[in-house]
Coordinates of C-alpha atoms in Angstrom, one line a residue:
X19 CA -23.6 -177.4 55.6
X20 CA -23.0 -180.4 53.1
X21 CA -20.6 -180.3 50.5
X22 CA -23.7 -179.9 47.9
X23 CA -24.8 -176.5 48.9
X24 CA -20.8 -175.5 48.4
X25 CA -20.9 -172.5 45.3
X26 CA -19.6 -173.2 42.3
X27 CA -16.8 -171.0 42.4
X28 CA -15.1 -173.0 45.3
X29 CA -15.1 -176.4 43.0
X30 CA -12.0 -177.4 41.2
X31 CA -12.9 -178.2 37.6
X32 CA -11.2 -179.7 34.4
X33 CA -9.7 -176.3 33.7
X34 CA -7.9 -176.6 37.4
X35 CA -5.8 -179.6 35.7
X36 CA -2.6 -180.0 33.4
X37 CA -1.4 -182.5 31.2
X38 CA 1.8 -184.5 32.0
X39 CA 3.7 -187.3 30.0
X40 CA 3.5 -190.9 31.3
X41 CA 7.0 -191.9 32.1
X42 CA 8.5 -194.6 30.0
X43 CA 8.9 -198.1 32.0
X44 CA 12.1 -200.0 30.0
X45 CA 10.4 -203.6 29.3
X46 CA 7.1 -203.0 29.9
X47 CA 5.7 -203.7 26.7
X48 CA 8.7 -207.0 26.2
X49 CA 7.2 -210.3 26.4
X50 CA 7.8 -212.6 29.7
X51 CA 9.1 -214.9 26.8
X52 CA 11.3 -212.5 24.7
X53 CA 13.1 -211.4 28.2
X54 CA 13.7 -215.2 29.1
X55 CA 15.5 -215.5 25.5
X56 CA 17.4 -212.5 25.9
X57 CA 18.8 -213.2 29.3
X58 CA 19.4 -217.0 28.0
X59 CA 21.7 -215.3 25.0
X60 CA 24.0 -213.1 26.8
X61 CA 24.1 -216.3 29.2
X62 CA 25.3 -218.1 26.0
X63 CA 27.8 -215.6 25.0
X64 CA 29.3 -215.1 28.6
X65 CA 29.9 -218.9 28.4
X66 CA 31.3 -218.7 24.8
X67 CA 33.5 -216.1 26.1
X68 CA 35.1 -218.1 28.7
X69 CA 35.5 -221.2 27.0
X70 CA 37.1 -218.8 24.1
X71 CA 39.5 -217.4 27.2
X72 CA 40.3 -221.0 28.4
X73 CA 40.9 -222.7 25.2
X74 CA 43.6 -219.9 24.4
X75 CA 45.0 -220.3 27.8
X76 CA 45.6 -223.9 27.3
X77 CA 47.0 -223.0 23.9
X78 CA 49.5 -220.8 25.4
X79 CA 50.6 -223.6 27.5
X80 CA 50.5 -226.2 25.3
X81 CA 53.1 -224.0 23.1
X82 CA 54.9 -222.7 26.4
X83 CA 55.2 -227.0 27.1
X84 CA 56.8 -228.0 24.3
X85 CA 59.1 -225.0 23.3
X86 CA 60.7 -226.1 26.6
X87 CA 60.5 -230.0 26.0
X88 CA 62.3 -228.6 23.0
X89 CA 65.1 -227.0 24.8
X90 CA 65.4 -229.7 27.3
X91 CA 66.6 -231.8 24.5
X92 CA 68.8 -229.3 23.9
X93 CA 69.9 -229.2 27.5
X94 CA 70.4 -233.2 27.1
X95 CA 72.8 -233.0 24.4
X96 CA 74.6 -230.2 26.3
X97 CA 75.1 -232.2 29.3
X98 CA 75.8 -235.9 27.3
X99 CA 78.8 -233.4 25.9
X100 CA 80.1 -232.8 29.3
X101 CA 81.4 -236.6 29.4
X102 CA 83.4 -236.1 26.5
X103 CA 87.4 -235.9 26.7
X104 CA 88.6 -232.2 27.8
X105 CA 90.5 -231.7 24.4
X106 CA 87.2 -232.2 22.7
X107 CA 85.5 -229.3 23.9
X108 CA 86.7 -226.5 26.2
X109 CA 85.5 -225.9 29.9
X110 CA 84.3 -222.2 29.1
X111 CA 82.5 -223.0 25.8
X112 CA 80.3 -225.8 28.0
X113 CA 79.6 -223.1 30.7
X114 CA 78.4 -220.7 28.1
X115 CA 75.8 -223.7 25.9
X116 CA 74.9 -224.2 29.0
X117 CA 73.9 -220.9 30.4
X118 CA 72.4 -220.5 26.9
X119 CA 69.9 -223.2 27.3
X120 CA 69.2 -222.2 30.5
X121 CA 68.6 -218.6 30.0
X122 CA 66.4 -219.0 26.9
X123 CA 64.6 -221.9 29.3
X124 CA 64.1 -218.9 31.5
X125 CA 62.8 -216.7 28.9
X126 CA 60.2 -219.2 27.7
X127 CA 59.1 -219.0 31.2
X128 CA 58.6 -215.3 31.3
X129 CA 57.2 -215.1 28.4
X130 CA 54.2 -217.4 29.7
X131 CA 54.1 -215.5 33.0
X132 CA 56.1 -217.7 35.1
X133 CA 59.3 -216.5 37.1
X134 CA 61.8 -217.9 39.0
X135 CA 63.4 -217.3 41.8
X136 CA 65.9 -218.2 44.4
X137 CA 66.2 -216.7 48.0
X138 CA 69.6 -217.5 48.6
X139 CA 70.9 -214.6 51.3
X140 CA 67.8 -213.1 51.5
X141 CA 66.5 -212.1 54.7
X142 CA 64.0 -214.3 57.1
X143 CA 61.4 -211.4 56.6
X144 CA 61.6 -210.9 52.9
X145 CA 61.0 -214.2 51.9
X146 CA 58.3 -215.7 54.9
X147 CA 55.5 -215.4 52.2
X148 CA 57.2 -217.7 49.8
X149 CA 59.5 -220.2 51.3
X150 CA 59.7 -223.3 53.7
X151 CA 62.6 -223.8 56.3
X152 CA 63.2 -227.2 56.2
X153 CA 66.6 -227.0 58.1
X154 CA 68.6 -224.6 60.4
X155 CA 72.3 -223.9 60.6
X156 CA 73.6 -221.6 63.5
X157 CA 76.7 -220.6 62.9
X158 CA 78.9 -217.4 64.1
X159 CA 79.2 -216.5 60.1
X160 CA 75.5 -215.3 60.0
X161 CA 74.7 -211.7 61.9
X162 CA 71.1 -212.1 61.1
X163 CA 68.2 -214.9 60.1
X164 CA 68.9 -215.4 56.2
X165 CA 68.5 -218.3 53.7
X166 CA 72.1 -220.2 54.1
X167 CA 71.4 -223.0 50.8
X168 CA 68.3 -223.2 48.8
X169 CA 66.8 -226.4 48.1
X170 CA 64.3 -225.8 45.4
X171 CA 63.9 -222.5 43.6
X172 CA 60.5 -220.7 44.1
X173 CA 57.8 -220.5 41.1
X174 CA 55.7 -217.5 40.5
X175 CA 52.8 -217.3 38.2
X176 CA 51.4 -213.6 37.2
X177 CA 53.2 -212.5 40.3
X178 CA 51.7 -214.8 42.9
X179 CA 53.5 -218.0 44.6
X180 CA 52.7 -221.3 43.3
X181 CA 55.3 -223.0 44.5
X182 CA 57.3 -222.3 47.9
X183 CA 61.0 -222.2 47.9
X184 CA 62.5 -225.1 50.4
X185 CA 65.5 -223.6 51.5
X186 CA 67.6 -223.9 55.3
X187 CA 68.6 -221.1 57.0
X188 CA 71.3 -219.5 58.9
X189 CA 71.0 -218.2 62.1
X190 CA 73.6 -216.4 64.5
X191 CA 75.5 -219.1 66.9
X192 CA 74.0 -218.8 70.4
X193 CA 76.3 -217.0 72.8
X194 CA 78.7 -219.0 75.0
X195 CA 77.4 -219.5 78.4
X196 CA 80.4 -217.5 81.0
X197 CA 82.5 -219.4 82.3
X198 CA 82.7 -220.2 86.1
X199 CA 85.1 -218.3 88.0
X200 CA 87.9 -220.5 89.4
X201 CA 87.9 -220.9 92.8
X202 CA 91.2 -219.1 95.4
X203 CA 93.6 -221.2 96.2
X204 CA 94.1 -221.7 99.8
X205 CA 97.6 -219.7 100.7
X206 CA 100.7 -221.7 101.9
X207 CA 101.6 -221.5 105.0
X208 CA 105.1 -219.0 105.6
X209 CA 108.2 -221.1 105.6
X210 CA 110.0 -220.9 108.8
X211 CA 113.4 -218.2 108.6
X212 CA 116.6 -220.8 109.4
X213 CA 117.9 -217.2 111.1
X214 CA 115.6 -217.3 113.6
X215 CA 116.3 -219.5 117.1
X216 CA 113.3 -221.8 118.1
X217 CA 112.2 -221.2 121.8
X218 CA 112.5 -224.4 123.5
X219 CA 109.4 -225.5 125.0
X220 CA 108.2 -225.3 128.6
X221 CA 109.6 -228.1 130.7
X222 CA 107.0 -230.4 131.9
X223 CA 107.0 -229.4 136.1
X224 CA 107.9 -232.9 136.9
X225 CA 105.3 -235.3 139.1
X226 CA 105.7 -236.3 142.6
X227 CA 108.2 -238.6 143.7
X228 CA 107.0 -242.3 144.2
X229 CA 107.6 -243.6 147.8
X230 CA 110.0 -246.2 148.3
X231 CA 109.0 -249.8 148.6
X232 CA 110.1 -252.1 151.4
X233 CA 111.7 -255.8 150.2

């Protein structure tokens, strides 16, 4: 039977169906052209951003720069006054300019993120991320692999290595080969006792006669 002699009551009509609402799609009604310019500005800004972010890096440093060409004129002077006569200015007050200078170097330093640091008798282990052997020393003072002299101090920026420490290290003295035992000595022979009588020696049986010859 065809579909057309199916009875009414058996056909879905408009009274079968409900309304929904048709979902919102985000940009569908924006222009191809108003997109473009929109992605193009926050592309702009991103780029005003880091150029913002870099200039007032390289301010930082600029300022970080010369407060310490500052203090190493400072330092200069410091130093020039350690050629002056001993009656001019005491031992202890030139250790303590100095360790002035160079703490508030230091400080400068921090301040723009940078830290220094020395590995002197540190262990091989702690410092294999950020230093460079350039020499050994074995020596029976060292009980383990440590850093003996440092070279050049290590430089950290924001807490990663820029700059490796060249330091030389200490290492235990190999142990002494053993030494060869010393070969016996052979034994003297007993000394004869003066007490004791020799035994003569066997006589010699003695040879045949020899027969007479005639003249």
């Amino acid at each position: 039977m065809s579909s057309s002699d199916e009875p009414d009551a058996v056909r879905p009509g408009w009274e079968n169906f409900a309304e929904r609402p048709v979902p919102e799609v985000h940009g569908a009604t924006t222009a191809p052209e108003a997109e473009l310019a929109g992605v193009l500005q926050r592309r702009h800004e991103e780029l005003a951003a880091a150029r913002g972010a870099s200039a007032s890096a390289a301010t930082r440093v600029h300022a970080t720069l010369f407060e310490l060409a500052m203090l190493i004129g400072t330092l200069e002077q410091q130093v020039n006054r350690t050629g002056e006569p001993r009656e001019a200015v005491d031992a202890e007050l030139r250790h303590r300019e100095l360790k002035n200078v160079k703490d508030r170097m230091l400080d400068v330093l921090r301040g723009a993120g940078v830290e220094v640091r020395d590995p002197k008798g540190l262990t091989a282990d702690e410092v294999l991320d950020w230093a460079d052997p350039v020499h050994w020393l074995q020596s029976p003072e060292f009980d383990a692999e440590v850093v003996a002299e440092t070279n050049e101090y290590a430089v950290f920026h924001d807490g990663a290595v820029v700059r490796f420490a060249q330091v030389v290290m200490g290492a235990p003295a190999p142990a002494p080969a053993p030494a060869p035992k010393p070969e016996p000595e052979p034994e003297a022979p007993p000394e004869p006792d003066p007490q004791v009588k020799r035994e003569p020696d066997a006589e010699t049986p003695p040879g045949p006669t020899p027969a007479p010859t005639d003249t």
